[in-house]
Backbone as JSON, one array per atom type, in Angstrom:
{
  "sequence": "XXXXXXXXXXXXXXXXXXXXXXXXXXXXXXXXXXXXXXXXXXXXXXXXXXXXXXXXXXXXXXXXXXXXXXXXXXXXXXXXXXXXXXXXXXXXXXXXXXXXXXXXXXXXXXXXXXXXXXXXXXXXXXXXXXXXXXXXXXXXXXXXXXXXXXXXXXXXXXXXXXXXXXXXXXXXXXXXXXXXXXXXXXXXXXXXXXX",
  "N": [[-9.69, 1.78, -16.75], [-7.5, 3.07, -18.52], [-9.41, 4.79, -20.01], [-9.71, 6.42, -17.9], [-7.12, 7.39, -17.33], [-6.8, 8.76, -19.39], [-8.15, 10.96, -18.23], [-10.77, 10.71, -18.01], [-13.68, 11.43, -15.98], [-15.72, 9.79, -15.12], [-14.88, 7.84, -15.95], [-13.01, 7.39, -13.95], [-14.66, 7.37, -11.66], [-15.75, 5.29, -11.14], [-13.45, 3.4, -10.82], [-12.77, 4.41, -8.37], [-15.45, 3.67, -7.02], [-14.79, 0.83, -7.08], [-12.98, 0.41, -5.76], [-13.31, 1.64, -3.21], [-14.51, 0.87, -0.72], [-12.46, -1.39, 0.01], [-10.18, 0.19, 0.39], [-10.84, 1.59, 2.43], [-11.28, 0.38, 4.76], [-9.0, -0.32, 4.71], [-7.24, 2.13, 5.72], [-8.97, 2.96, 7.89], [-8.18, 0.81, 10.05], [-5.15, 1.57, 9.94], [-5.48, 4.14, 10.62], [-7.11, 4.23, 12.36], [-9.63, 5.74, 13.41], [-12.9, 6.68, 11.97], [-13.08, 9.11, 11.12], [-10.51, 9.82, 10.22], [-9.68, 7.9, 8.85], [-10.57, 8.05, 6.7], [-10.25, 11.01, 5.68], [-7.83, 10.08, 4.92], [-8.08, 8.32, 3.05], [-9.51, 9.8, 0.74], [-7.49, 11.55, 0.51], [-5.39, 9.45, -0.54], [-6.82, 8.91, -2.6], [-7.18, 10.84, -4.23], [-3.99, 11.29, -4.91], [-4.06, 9.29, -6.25], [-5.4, 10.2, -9.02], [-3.92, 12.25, -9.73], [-1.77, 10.7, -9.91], [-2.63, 8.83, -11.79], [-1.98, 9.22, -15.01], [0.8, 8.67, -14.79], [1.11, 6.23, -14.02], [2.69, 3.1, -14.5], [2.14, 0.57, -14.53], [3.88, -1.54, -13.61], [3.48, -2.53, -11.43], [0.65, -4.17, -9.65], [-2.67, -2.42, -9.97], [-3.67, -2.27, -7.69], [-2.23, -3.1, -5.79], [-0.5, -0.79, -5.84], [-2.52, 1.22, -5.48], [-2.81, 0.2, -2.58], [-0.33, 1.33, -1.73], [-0.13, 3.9, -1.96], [-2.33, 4.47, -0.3], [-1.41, 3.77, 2.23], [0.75, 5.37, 2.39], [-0.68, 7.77, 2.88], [-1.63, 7.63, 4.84], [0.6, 7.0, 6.97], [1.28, 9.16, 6.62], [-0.57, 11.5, 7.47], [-1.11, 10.51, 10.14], [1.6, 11.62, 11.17], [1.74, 14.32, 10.77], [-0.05, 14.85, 12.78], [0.81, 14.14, 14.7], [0.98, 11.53, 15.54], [3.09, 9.13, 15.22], [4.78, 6.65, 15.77], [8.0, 5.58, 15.2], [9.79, 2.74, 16.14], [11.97, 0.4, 17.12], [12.06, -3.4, 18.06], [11.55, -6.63, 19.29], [12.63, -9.5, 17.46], [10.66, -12.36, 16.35], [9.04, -15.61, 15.34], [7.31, -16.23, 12.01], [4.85, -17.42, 12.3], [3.89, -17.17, 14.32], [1.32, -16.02, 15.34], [-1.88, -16.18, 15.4], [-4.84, -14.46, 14.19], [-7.36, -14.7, 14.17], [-9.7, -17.2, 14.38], [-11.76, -20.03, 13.54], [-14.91, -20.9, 13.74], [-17.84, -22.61, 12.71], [-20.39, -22.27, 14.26], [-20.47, -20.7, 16.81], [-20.59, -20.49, 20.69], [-22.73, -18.45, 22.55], [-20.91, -16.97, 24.5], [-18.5, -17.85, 23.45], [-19.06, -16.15, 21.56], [-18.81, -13.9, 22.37], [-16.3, -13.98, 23.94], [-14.82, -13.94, 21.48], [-15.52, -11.22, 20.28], [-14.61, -9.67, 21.92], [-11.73, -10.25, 21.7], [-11.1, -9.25, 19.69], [-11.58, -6.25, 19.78], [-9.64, -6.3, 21.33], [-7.37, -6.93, 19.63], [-7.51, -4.77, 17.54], [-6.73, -2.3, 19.24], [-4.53, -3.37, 20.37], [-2.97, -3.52, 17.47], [-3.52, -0.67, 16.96], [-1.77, 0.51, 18.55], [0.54, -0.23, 18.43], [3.53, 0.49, 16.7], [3.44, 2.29, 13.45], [4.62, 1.53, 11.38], [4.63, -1.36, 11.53], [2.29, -1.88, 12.34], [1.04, -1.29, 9.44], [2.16, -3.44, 7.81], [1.45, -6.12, 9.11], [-1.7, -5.41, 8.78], [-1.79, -5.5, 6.28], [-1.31, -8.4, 5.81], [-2.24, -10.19, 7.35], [-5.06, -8.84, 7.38], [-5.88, -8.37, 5.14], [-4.6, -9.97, 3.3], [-1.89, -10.46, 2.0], [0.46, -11.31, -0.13], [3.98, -11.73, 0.76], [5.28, -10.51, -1.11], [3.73, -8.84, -2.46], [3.25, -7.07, -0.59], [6.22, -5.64, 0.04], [6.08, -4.7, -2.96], [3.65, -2.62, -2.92], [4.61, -1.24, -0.56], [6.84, -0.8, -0.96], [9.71, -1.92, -0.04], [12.19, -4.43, 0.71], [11.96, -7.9, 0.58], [12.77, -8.99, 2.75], [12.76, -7.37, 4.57], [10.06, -6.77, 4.68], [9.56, -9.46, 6.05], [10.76, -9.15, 8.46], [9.58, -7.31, 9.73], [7.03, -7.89, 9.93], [7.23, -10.38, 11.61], [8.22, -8.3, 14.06], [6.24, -7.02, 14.37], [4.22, -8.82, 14.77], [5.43, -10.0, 17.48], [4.86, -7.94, 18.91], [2.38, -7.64, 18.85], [1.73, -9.55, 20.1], [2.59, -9.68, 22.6], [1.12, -7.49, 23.75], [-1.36, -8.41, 23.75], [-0.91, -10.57, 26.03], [-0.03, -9.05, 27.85], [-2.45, -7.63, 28.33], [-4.12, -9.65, 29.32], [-5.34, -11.33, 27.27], [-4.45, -13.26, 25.9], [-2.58, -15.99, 25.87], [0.89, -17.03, 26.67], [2.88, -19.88, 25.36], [3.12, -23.47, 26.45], [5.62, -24.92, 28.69], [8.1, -26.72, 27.77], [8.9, -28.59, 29.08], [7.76, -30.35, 32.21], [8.63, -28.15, 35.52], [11.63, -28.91, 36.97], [11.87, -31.43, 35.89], [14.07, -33.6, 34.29], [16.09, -34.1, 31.38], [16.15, -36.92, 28.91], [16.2, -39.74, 30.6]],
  "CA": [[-8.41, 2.29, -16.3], [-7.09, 3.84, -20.03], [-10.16, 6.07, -20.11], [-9.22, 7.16, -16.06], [-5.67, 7.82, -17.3], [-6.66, 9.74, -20.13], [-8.91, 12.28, -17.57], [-12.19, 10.61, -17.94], [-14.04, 11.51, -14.42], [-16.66, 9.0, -14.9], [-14.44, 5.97, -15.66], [-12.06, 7.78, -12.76], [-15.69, 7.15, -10.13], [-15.73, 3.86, -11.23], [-12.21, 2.88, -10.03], [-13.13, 4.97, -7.16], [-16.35, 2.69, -6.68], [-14.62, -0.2, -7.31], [-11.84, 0.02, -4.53], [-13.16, 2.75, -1.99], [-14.52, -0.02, 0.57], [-11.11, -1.84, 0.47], [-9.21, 1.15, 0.96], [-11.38, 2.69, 3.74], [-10.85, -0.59, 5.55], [-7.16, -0.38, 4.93], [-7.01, 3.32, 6.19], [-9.54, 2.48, 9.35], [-7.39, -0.18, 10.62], [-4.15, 2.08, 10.21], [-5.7, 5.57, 11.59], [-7.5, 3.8, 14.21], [-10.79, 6.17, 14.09], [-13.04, 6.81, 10.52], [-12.89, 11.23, 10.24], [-8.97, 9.97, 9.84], [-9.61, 7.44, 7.96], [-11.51, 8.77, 5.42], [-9.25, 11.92, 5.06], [-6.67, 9.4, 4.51], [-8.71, 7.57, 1.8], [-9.37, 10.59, 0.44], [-5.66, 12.22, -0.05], [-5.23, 7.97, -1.72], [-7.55, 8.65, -4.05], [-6.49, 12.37, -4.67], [-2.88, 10.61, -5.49], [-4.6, 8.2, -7.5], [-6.18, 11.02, -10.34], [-3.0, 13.44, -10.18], [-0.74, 10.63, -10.54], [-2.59, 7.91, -12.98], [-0.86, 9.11, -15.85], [2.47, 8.25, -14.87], [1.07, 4.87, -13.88], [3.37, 2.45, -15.59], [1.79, -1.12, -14.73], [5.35, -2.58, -13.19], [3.0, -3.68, -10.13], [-1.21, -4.05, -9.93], [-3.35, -1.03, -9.4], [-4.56, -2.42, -6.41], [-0.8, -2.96, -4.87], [-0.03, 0.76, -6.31], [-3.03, 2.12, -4.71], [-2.64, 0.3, -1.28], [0.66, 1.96, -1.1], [-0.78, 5.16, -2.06], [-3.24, 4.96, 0.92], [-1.01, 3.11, 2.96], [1.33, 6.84, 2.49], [-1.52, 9.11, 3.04], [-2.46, 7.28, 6.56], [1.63, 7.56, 7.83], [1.77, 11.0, 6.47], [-1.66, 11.89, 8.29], [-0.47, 10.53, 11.35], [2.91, 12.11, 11.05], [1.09, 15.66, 11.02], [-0.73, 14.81, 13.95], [2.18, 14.12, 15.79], [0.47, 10.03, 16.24], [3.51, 8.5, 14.5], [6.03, 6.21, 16.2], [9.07, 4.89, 15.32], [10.62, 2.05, 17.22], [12.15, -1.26, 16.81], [10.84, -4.19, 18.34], [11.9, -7.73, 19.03], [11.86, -10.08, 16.42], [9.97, -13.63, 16.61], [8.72, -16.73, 14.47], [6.77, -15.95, 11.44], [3.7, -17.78, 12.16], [3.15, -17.87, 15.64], [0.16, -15.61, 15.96], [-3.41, -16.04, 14.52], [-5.51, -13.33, 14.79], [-8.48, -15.06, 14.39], [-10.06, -18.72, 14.55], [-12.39, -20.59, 12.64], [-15.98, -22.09, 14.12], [-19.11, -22.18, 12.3], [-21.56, -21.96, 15.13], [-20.15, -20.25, 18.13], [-22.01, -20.09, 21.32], [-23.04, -17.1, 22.89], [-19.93, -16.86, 25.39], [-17.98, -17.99, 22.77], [-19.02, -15.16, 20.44], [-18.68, -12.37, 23.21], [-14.77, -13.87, 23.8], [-14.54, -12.74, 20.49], [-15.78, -10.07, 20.13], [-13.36, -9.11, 22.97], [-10.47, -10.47, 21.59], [-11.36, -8.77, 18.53], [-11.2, -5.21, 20.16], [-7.8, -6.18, 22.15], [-6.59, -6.74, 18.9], [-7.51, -3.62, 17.02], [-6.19, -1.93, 20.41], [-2.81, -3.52, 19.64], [-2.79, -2.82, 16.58], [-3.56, 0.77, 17.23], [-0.72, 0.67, 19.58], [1.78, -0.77, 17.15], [4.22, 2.06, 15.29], [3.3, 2.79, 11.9], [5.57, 0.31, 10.31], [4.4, -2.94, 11.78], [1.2, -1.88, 11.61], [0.79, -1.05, 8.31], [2.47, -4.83, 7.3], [0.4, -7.09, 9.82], [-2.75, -5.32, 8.37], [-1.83, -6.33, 4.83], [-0.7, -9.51, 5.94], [-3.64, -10.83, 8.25], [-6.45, -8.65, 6.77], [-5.88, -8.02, 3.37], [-4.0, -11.5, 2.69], [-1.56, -10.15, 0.23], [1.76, -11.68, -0.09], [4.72, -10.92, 0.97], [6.07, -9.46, -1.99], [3.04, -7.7, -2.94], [3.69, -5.82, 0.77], [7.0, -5.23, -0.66], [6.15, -4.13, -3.94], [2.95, -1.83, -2.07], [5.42, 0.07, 0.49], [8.66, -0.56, -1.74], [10.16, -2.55, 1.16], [12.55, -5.17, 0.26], [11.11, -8.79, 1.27], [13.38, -9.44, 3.6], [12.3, -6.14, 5.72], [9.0, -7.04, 5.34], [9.16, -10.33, 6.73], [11.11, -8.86, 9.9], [8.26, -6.37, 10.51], [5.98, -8.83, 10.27], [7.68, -10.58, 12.79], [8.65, -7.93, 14.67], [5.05, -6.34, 14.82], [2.99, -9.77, 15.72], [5.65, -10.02, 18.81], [4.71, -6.95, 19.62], [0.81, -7.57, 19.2], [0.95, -10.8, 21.29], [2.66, -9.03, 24.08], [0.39, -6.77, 24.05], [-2.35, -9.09, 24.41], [-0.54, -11.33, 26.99], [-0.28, -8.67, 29.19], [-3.83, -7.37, 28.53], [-5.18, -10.7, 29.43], [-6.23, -11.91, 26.04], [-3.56, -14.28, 24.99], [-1.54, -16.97, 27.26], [2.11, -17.82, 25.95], [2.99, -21.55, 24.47], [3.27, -24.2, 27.28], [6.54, -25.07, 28.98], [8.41, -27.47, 27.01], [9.23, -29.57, 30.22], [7.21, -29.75, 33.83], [9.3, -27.2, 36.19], [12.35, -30.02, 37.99], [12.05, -32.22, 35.15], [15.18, -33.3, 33.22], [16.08, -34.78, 30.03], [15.83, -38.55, 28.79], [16.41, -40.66, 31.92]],
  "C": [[-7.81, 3.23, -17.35], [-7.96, 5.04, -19.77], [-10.14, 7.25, -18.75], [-8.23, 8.04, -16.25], [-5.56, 8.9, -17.9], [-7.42, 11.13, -19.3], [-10.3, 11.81, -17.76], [-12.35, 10.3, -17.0], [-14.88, 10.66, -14.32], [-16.26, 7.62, -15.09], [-13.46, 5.83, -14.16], [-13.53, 7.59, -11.54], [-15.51, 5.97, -10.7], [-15.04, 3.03, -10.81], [-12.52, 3.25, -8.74], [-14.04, 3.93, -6.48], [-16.18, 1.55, -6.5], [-13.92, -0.7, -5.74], [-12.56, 0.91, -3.15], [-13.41, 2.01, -0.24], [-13.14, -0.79, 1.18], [-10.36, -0.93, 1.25], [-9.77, 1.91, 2.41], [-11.0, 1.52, 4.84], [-9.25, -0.27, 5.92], [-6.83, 0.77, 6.26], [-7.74, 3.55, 7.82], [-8.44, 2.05, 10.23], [-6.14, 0.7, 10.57], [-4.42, 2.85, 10.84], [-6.29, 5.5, 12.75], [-9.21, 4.75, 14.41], [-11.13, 6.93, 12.29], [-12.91, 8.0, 10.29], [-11.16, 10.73, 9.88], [-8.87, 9.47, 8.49], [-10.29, 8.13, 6.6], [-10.82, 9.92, 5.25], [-8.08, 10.92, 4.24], [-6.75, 8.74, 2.8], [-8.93, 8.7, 0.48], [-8.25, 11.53, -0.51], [-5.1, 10.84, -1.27], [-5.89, 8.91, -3.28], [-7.2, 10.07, -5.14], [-5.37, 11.82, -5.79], [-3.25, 9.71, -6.55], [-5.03, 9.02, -9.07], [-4.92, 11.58, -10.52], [-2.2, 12.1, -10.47], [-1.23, 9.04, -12.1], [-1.78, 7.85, -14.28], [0.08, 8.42, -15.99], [2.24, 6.97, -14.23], [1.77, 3.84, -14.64], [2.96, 0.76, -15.56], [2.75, -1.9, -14.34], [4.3, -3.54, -11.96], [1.14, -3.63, -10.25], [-1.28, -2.89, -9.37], [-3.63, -1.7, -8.46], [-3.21, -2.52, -5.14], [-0.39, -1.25, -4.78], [-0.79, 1.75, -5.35], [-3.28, 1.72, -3.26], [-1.58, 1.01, -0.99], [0.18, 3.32, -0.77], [-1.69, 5.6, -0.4], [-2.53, 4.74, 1.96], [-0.07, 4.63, 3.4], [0.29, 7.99, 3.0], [-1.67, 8.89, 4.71], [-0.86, 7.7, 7.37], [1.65, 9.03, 7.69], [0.51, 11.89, 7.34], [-1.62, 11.64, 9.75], [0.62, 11.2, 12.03], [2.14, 13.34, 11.57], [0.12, 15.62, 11.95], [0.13, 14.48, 15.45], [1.9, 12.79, 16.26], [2.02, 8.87, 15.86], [5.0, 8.31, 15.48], [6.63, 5.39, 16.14], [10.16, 4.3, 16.52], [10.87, 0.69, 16.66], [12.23, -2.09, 17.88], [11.98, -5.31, 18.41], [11.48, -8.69, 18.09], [11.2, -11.91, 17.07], [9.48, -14.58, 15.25], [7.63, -15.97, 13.22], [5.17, -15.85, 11.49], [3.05, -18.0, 13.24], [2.0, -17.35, 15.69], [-0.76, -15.88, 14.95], [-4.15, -15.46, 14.92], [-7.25, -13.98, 14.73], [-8.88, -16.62, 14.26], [-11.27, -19.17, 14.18], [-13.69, -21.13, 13.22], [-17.21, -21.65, 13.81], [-20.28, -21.64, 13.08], [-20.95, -21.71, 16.57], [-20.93, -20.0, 19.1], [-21.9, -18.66, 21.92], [-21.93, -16.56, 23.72], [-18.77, -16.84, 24.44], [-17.59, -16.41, 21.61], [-18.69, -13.52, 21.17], [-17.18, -12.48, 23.35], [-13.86, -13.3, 22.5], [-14.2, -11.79, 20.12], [-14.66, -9.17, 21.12], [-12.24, -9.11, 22.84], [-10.25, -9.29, 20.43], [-10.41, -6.99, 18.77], [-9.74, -5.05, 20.87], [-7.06, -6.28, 20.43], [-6.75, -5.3, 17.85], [-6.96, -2.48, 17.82], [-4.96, -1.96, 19.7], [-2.4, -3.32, 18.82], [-2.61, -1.07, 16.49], [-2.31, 1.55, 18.04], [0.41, 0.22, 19.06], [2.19, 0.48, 16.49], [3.62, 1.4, 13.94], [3.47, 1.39, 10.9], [5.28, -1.45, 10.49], [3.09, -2.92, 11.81], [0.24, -2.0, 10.12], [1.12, -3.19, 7.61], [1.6, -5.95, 7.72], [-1.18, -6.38, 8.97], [-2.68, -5.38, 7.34], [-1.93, -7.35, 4.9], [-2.1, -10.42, 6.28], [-4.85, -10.59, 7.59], [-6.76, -8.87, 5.58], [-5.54, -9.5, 2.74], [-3.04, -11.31, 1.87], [0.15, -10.86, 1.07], [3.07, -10.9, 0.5], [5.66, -9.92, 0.41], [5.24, -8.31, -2.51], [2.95, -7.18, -1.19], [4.81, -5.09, 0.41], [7.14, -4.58, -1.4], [4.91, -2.63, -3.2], [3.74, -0.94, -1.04], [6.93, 0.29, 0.28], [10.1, -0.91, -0.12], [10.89, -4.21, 0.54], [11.93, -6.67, 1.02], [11.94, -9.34, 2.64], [12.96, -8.37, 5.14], [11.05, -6.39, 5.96], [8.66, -8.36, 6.26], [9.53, -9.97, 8.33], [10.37, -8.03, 10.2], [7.3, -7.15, 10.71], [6.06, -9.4, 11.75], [7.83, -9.74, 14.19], [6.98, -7.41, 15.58], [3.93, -7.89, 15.59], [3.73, -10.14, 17.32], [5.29, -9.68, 19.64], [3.21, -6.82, 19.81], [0.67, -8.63, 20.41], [1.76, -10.8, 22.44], [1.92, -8.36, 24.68], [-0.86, -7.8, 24.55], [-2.61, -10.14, 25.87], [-0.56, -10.18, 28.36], [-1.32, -7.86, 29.39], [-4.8, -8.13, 28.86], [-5.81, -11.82, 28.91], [-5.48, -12.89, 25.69], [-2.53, -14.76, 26.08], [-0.3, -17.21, 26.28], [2.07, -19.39, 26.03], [3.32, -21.88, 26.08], [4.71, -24.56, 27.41], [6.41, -26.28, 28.34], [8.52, -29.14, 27.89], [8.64, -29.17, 31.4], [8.64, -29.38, 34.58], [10.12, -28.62, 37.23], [12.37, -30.81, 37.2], [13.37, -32.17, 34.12], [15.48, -34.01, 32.3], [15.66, -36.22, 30.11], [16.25, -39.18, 30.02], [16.62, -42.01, 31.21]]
}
């Protein structure tokens, strides 16, 4: 990192080498299709050489440079005219899980998957900017909620309501694509309290 900062291009591929799979993931999953992504990753890593210098270490290189990419993918969308702002209903923190756990899935099993899989990269894709970008830290990446915060300079309180706001908005999407049933009525339909 020192020898990067100072202009050395061969410790500067090395950082490059180190992160470029993370970040192309990151930038995938936001741009939705890889010639984007990969410009996107690209312009990151650009930002990453012109501005190492003035790197000051307040947050990790790896928070610093998801933001970095995390800016190149809205601003690449922006100039494509893909970029939309909207706000959203909010909801529970933890209701959705994007994915589910079983060692040996059977063959039906692994095709529902695979299906759900694509409805959710769909929804995602279909998510503005801003709730996108948070749910795919959140879910994929795993990163906290403050390192989302500190990564898009979003106070934690904003990020938790995008969070929220954006998995509402994924598991509507999936409910009325088919893929996802809402929670069970609390009480059968004519039924009334303690008796």
């Amino acid at each position: 990192m020192e020898a990067a900062r100072q202009g050395d291009q061969d410790a500067f591929e090395q950082l490059v080498r180190a992160y470029e799979k993370r970040v192309f993931a990151l930038t995938l999953r936001m741009c939705g299709n890889p010639e984007d992504a990969a410009e996107a990753a690209q312009e990151a890593f650009l930002a990453v050489w012109q501005g190492l210098k003035f790197f000051r270490g307040e947050s990790s290189f790896s928070t610093w440079l998801y933001r970095l990419a995390s800016n190149a993918c809205v601003d690449l969308l922006r100039r494509e005219g893909r970029y939309r702002a909207a706000a959203g209903p909010s909801l529970d923190d933890e209701e959705l899980r994007l994915e589910t756990a079983d060692p040996a899935p059977t063959p039906q099993e692994a095709a529902e998957r695979a299906e759900l899989r694509r409805q959710i990269e769909n929804g995602l894709r279909a998510l503005p900017a801003e709730y996108r970008q948070v749910l795919i830290l959140r879910e994929m990446h795993q990163l906290s909620y403050e390192e989302i915060g500190q990564t898009l300079s979003l106070d934690p309180g904003t990020v938790k309501s995008r969070i929220s706001r954006g998995r509402k908005r994924l598991q509507k999407f999936l409910m009325e694509s088919g893929n996802f049933s809402g929670r069970p009525p609390s009480k059968e339909p004519g039924e009334e309290g303690c008796q």
